[in-house]
Short mmCIF file of C-alpha atoms and ligand atoms in Angstrom, two decimals:
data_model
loop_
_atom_site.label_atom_id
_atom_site.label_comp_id
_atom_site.label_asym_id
_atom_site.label_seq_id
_atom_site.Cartn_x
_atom_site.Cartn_y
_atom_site.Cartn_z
CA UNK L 1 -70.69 40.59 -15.87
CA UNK L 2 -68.44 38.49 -18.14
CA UNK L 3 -68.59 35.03 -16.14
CA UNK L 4 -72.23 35.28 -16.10
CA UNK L 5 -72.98 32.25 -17.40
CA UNK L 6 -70.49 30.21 -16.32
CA UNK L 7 -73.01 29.76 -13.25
CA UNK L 8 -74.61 26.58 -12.27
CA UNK L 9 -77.63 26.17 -14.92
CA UNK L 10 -76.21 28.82 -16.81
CA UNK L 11 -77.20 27.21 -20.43
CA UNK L 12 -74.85 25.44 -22.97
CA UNK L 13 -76.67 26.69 -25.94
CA UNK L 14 -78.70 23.86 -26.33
CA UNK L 15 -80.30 23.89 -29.80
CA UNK L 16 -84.40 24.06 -28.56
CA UNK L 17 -85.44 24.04 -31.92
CA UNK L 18 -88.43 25.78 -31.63
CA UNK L 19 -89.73 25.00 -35.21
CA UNK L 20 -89.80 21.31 -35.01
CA UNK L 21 -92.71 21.70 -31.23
CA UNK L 22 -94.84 22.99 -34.22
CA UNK L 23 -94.85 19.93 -36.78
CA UNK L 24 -96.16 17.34 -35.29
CA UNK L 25 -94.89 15.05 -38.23
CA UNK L 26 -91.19 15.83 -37.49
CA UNK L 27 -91.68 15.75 -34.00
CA UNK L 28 -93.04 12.16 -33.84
CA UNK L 29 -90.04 10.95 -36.55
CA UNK L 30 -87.63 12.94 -33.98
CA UNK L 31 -89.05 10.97 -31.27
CA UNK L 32 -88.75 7.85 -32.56
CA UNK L 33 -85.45 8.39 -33.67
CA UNK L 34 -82.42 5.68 -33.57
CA UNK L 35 -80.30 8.12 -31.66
CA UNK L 36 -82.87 9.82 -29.72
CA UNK L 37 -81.97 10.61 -25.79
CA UNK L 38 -84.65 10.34 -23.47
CA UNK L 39 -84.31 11.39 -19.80
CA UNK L 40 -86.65 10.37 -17.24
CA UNK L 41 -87.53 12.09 -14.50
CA UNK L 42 -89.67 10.83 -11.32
CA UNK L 43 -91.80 13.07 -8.96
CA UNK L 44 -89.46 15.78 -9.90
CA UNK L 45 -86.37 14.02 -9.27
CA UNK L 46 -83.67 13.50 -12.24
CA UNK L 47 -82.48 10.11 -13.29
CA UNK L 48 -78.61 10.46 -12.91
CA UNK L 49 -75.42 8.11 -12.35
CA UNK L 50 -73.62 9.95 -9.60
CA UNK L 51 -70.76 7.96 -9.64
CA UNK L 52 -69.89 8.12 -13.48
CA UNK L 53 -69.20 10.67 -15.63
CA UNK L 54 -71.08 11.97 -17.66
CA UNK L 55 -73.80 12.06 -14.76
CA UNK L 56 -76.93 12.43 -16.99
CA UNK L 57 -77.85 9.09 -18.60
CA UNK L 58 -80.71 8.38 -21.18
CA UNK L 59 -82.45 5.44 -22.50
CA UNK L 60 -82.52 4.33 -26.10
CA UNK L 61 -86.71 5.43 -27.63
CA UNK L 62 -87.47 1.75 -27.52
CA UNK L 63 -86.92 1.50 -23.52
CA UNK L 64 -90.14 -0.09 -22.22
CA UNK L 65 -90.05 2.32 -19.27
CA UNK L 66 -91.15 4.99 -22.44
CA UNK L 67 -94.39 3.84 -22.77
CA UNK L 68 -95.02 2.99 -19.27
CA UNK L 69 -94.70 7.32 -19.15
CA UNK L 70 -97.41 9.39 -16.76
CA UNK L 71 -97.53 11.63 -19.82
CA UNK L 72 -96.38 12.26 -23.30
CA UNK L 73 -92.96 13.00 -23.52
CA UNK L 74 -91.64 16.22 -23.89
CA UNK L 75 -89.05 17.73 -26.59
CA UNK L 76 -85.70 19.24 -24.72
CA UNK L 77 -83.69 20.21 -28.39
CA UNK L 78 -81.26 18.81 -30.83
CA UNK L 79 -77.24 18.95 -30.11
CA UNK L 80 -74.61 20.06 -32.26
CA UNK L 81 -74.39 16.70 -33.58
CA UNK L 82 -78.53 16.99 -34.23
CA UNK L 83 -79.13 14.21 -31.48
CA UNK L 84 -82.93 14.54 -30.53
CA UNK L 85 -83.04 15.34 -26.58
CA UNK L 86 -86.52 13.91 -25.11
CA UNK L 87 -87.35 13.79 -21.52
CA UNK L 88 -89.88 11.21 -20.08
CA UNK L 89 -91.76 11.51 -16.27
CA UNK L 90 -92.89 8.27 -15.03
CA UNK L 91 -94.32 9.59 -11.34
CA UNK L 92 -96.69 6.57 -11.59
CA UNK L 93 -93.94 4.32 -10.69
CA UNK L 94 -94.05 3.23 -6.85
CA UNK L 95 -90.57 2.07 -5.53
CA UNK L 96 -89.88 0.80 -1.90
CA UNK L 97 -91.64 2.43 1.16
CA UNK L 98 -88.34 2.59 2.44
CA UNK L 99 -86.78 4.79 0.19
CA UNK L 100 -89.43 7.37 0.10
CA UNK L 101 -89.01 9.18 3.30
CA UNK L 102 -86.98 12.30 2.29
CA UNK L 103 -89.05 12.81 -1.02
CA UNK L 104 -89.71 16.53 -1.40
CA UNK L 105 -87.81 17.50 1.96
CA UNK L 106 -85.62 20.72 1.90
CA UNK L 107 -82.44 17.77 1.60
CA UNK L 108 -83.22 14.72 0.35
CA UNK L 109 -80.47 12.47 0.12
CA UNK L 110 -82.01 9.68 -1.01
CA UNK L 111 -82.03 7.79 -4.34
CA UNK L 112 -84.40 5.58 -5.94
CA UNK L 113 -83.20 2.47 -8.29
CA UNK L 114 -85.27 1.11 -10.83
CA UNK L 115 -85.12 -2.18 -11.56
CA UNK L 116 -85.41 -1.49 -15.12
CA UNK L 117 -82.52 0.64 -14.99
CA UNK L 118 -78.87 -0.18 -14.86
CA UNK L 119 -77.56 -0.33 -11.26
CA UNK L 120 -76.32 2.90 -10.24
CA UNK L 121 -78.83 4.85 -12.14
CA UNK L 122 -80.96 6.18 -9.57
CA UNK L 123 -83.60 9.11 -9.15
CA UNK L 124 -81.77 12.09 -7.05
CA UNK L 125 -82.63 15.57 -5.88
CA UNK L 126 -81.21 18.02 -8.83
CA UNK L 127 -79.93 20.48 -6.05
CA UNK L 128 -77.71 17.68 -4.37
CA UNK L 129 -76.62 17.12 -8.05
CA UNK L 130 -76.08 20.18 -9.66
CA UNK L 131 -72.31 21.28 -9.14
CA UNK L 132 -71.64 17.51 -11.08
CA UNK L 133 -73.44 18.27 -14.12
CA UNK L 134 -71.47 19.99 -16.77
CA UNK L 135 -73.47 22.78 -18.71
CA UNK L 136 -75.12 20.93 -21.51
CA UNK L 137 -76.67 18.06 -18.66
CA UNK L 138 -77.34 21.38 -16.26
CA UNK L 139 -79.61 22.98 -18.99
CA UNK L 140 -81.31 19.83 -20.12
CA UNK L 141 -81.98 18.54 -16.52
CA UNK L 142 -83.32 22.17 -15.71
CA UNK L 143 -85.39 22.55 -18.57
CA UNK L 144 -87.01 19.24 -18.00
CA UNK L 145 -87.83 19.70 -14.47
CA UNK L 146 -88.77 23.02 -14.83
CA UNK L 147 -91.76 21.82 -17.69
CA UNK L 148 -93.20 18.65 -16.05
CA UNK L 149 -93.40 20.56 -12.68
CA UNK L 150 -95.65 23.11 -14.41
CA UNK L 151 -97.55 20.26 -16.46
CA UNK L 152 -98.40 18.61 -13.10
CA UNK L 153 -100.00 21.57 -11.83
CA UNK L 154 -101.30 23.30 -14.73
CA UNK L 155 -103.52 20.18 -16.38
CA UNK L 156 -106.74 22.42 -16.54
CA UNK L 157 -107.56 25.84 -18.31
CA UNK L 158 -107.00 28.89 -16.03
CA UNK L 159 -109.72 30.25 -18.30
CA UNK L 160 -112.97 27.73 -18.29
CA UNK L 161 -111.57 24.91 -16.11
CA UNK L 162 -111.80 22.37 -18.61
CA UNK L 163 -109.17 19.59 -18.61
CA UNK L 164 -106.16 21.03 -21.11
CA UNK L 165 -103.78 18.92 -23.87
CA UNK L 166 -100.34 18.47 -23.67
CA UNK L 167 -98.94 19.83 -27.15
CA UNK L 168 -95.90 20.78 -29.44
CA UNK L 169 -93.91 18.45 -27.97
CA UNK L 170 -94.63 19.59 -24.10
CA UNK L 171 -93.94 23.50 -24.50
CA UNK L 172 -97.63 24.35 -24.55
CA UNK L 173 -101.35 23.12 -23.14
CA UNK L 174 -104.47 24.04 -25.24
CA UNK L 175 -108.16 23.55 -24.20
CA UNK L 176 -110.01 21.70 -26.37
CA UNK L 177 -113.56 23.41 -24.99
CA UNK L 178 -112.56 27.58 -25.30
CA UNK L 179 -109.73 26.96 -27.24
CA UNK L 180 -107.11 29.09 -25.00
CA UNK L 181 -103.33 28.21 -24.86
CA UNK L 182 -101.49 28.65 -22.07
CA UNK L 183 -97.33 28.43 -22.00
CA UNK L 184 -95.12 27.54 -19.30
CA UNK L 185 -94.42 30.13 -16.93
CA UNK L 186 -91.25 31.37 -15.39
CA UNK L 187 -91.75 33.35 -12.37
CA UNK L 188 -88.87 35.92 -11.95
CA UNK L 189 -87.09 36.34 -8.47
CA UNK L 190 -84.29 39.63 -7.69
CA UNK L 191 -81.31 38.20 -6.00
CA UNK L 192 -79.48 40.79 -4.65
CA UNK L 193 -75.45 41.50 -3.51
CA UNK L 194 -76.16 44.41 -1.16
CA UNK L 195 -72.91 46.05 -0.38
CA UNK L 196 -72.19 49.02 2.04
CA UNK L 197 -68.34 49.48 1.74
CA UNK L 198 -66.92 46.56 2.03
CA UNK L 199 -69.46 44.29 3.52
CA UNK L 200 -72.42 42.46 2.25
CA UNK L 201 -75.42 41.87 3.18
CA UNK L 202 -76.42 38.43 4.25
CA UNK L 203 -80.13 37.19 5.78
CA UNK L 204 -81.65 33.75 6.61
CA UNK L 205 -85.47 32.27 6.26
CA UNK L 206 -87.04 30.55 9.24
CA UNK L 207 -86.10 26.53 8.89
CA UNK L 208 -82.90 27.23 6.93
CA UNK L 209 -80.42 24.68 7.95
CA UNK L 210 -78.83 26.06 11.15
CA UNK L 211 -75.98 29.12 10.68
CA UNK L 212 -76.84 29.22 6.79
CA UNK L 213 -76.90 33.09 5.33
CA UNK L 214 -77.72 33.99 1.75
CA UNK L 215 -78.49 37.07 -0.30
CA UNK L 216 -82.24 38.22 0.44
CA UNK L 217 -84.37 37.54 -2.55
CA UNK L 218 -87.87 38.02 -3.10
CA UNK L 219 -90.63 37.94 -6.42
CA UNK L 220 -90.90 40.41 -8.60
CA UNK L 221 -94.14 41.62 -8.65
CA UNK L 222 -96.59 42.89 -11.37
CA UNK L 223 -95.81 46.43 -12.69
CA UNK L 224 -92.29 46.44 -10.86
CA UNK L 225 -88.82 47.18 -12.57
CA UNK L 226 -85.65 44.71 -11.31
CA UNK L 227 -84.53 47.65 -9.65
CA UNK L 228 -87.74 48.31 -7.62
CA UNK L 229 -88.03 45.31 -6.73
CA UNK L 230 -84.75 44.88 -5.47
CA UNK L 231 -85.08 48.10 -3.44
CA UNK L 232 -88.51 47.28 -2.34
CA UNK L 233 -87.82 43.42 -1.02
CA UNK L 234 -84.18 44.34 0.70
CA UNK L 235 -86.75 47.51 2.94
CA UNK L 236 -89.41 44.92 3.39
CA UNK L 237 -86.90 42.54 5.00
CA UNK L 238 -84.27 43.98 6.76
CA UNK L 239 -85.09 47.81 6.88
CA UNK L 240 -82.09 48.73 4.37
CA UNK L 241 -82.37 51.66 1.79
CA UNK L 242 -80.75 51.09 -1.43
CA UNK L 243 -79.62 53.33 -4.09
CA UNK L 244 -78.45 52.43 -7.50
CA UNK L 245 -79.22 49.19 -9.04
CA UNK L 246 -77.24 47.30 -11.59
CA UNK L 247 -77.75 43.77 -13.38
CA UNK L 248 -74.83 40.95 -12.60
CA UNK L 249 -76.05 37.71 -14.14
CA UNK L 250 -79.19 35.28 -13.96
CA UNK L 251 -79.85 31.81 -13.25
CA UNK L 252 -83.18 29.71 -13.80
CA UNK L 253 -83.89 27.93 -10.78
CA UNK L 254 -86.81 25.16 -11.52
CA UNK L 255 -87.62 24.56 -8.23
CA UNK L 256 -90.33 24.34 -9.45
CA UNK L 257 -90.14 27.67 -12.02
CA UNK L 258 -87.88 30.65 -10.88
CA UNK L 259 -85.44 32.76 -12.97
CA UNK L 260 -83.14 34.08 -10.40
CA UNK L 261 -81.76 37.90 -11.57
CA UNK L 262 -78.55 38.82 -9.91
CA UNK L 263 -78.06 42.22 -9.04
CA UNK L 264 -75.59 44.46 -7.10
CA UNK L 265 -77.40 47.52 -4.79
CA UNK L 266 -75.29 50.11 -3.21
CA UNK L 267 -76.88 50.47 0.74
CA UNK L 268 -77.13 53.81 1.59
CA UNK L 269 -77.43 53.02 5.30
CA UNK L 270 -76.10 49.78 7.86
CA UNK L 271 -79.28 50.46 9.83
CA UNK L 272 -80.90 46.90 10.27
CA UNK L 273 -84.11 46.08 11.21
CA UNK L 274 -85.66 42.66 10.20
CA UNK L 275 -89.26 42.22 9.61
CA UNK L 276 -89.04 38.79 11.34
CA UNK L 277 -92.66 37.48 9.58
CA UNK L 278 -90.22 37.75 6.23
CA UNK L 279 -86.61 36.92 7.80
CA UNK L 280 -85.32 35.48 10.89
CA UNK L 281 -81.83 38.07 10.78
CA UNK L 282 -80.21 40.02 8.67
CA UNK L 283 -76.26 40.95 9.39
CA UNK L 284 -73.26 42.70 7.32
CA UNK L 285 -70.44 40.27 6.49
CA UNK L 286 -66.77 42.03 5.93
CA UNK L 287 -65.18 40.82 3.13
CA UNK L 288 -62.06 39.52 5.21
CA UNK L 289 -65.27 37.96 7.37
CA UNK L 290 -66.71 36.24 3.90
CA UNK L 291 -63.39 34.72 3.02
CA UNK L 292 -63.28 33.09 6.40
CA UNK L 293 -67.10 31.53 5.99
CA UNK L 294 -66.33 30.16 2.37
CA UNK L 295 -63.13 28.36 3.98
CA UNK L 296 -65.36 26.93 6.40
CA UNK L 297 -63.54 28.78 9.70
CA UNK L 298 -66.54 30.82 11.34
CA UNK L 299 -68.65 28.25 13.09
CA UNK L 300 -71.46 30.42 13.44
CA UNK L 301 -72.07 31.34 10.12
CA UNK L 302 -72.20 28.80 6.89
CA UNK L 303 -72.29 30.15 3.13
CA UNK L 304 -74.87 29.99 0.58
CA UNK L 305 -75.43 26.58 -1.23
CA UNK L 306 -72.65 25.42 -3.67
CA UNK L 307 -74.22 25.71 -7.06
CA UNK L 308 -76.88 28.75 -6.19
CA UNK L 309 -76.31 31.68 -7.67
CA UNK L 310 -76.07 33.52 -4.18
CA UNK L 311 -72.73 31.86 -3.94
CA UNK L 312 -71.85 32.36 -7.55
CA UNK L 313 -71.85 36.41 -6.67
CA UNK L 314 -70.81 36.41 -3.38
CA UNK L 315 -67.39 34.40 -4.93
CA UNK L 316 -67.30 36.89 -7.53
CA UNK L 317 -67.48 39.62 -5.31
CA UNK L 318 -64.32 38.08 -2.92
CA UNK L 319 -62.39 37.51 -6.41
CA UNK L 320 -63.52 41.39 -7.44
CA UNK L 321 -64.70 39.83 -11.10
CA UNK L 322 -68.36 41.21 -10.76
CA UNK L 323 -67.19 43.22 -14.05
ZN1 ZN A 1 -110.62 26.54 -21.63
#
């Protein structure tokens, strides 16, 4: 698919610089560079401007907010222009009651302000965020997310137990009593536009906001190709045999640590039949029908979230650019 990464979190070829996690001389000179970024995240939440442009805002590597940090900071890449890209969570901070009401709900809306921070710098939900980002803040906002989420829940060794080290700069933990290293994991999901004809196939989870449809997804599991796992998860959940398989694009999705693979599977049947502990419906969707939910005209039925990658394909399937 030529467009494929034109999707939301689709990467701006950020420089990781891979070689520099390893040295932990250059690292700390990188950190402490004049024209180092940092970007601080909160209980998974991105520090953004929403009303300015560019959205993503950093502090200088003298901010106090730095060294008030829950834990070391971790090393995003270098720009074109070699800038050093750090992000910074400070969880431990603890704003107003008030504001903390939505935090971690399927929407949350609201936005915490620092008072360290310039006014209208506030902590927001990435997904509410995501379509405002251009590429290069969508890939270092992801990748941040994506490796304090898995710090937070990965502090002791799957192997003896023992408490684990942050190291090279963030992208790896190693226990200082068996000596194992353990990496960040990505957990791969199939994503699948499941045509018959010239309809697709749409389903919705229980507690989805009301009327939304999707593309049915599901984990790949261990010893599974893309393609059987996109056959297996669409017969699991709505009782649909599919034939060929084919690759469209991919997204990473750290919420908290999913690569989403997009993929197009011819049905061989319309048959439905839901296994409701998995979905609550399944339904086909006519093109002509599609156009009508993306413009917002079918009351009953509303389209996938701006910015997934479920409504990345399901646009390039209406505009026939899947090639
Ligand atoms: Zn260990």
């Amino acid at each position: 698919m030529k467009h494929a990464e034109q999707v939301t979190f689709g990467g701006s070829g950020l420089n990781r610089s891979a070689h520099q996690r390893t040295d932990p001389t250059a690292l700390a000179d990188l950190a402490r560079h004049v024209s180092a970024r940092y970007h601080l995240l909160w209980r998974g939440k991105v520090l953004m401007q929403p009303e300015a442009v560019p959205v993503l805002p950093h502090v200088e590597p003298d901010h106090p907010l730095i060294s008030k940090a829950t834990t070391p900071p971790i090393f995003l890449g270098t720009a074109e222009d070699d800038t050093p890209h750090f992000a910074c969570d400070i969880s431990d901070w603890a704003p107003d009651v008030a504001d903390m009401e939505t935090v971690g709900a399927f929407h949350d809306p609201s936005q915490q302000q620092h008072p360290d921070l310039p006014e209208g710098q506030v902590f927001c939900e990435l997904r509410r965020m995501m379509t405002a980002l251009n590429p290069r803040e969508a890939e270092l906002a992801a990748t941040a997310r994506a490796l304090f989420s898995w710090h937070e829940t990965h502090q002791f060794c799957a192997r003896c137990g023992a408490e684990s080290e942050m190291v090279q700069g963030g992208w790896q933990r190693t226990c200082p009593e068996c000596g194992g290293h353990h990496f960040p994991r990505t957990d791969p999901v199939v994503i699948m536009l499941i045509t018959h004809g010239d309809s697709v196939l749409l389903g919705r989870s229980p507690g989805w906001p009301n009327g939304m449809y999707s593309l049915l997804a599901g984990f790949v599991e261990p010893g599974e190709t893309l393609e059987a796992a996109v056959r297996r998860e669409v017969a699991e959940e709505a009782g649909v045999p599919v034939g060929q398989v084919s690759y469209l694009a991919s997204q990473p999705w750290p919420f908290p640590a999913s690569l989403m693979i997009g993929c197009a599977g011819e049905a061989l049947s319309r048959e439905i039949t839901i296994d409701p502990s998995e979905i609550e419906d399944a339904i086909w969707v006519s093109k002509s029908g599609m156009l009508q939910v993306f413009a917002g005209e079918n009351p009953e039925i509303k389209p996938a979230r701006s910015g997934s990658i479920a409504h990345f394909l399901i646009r390039n399937w209406l505009a026939d650019t899947l090639d």
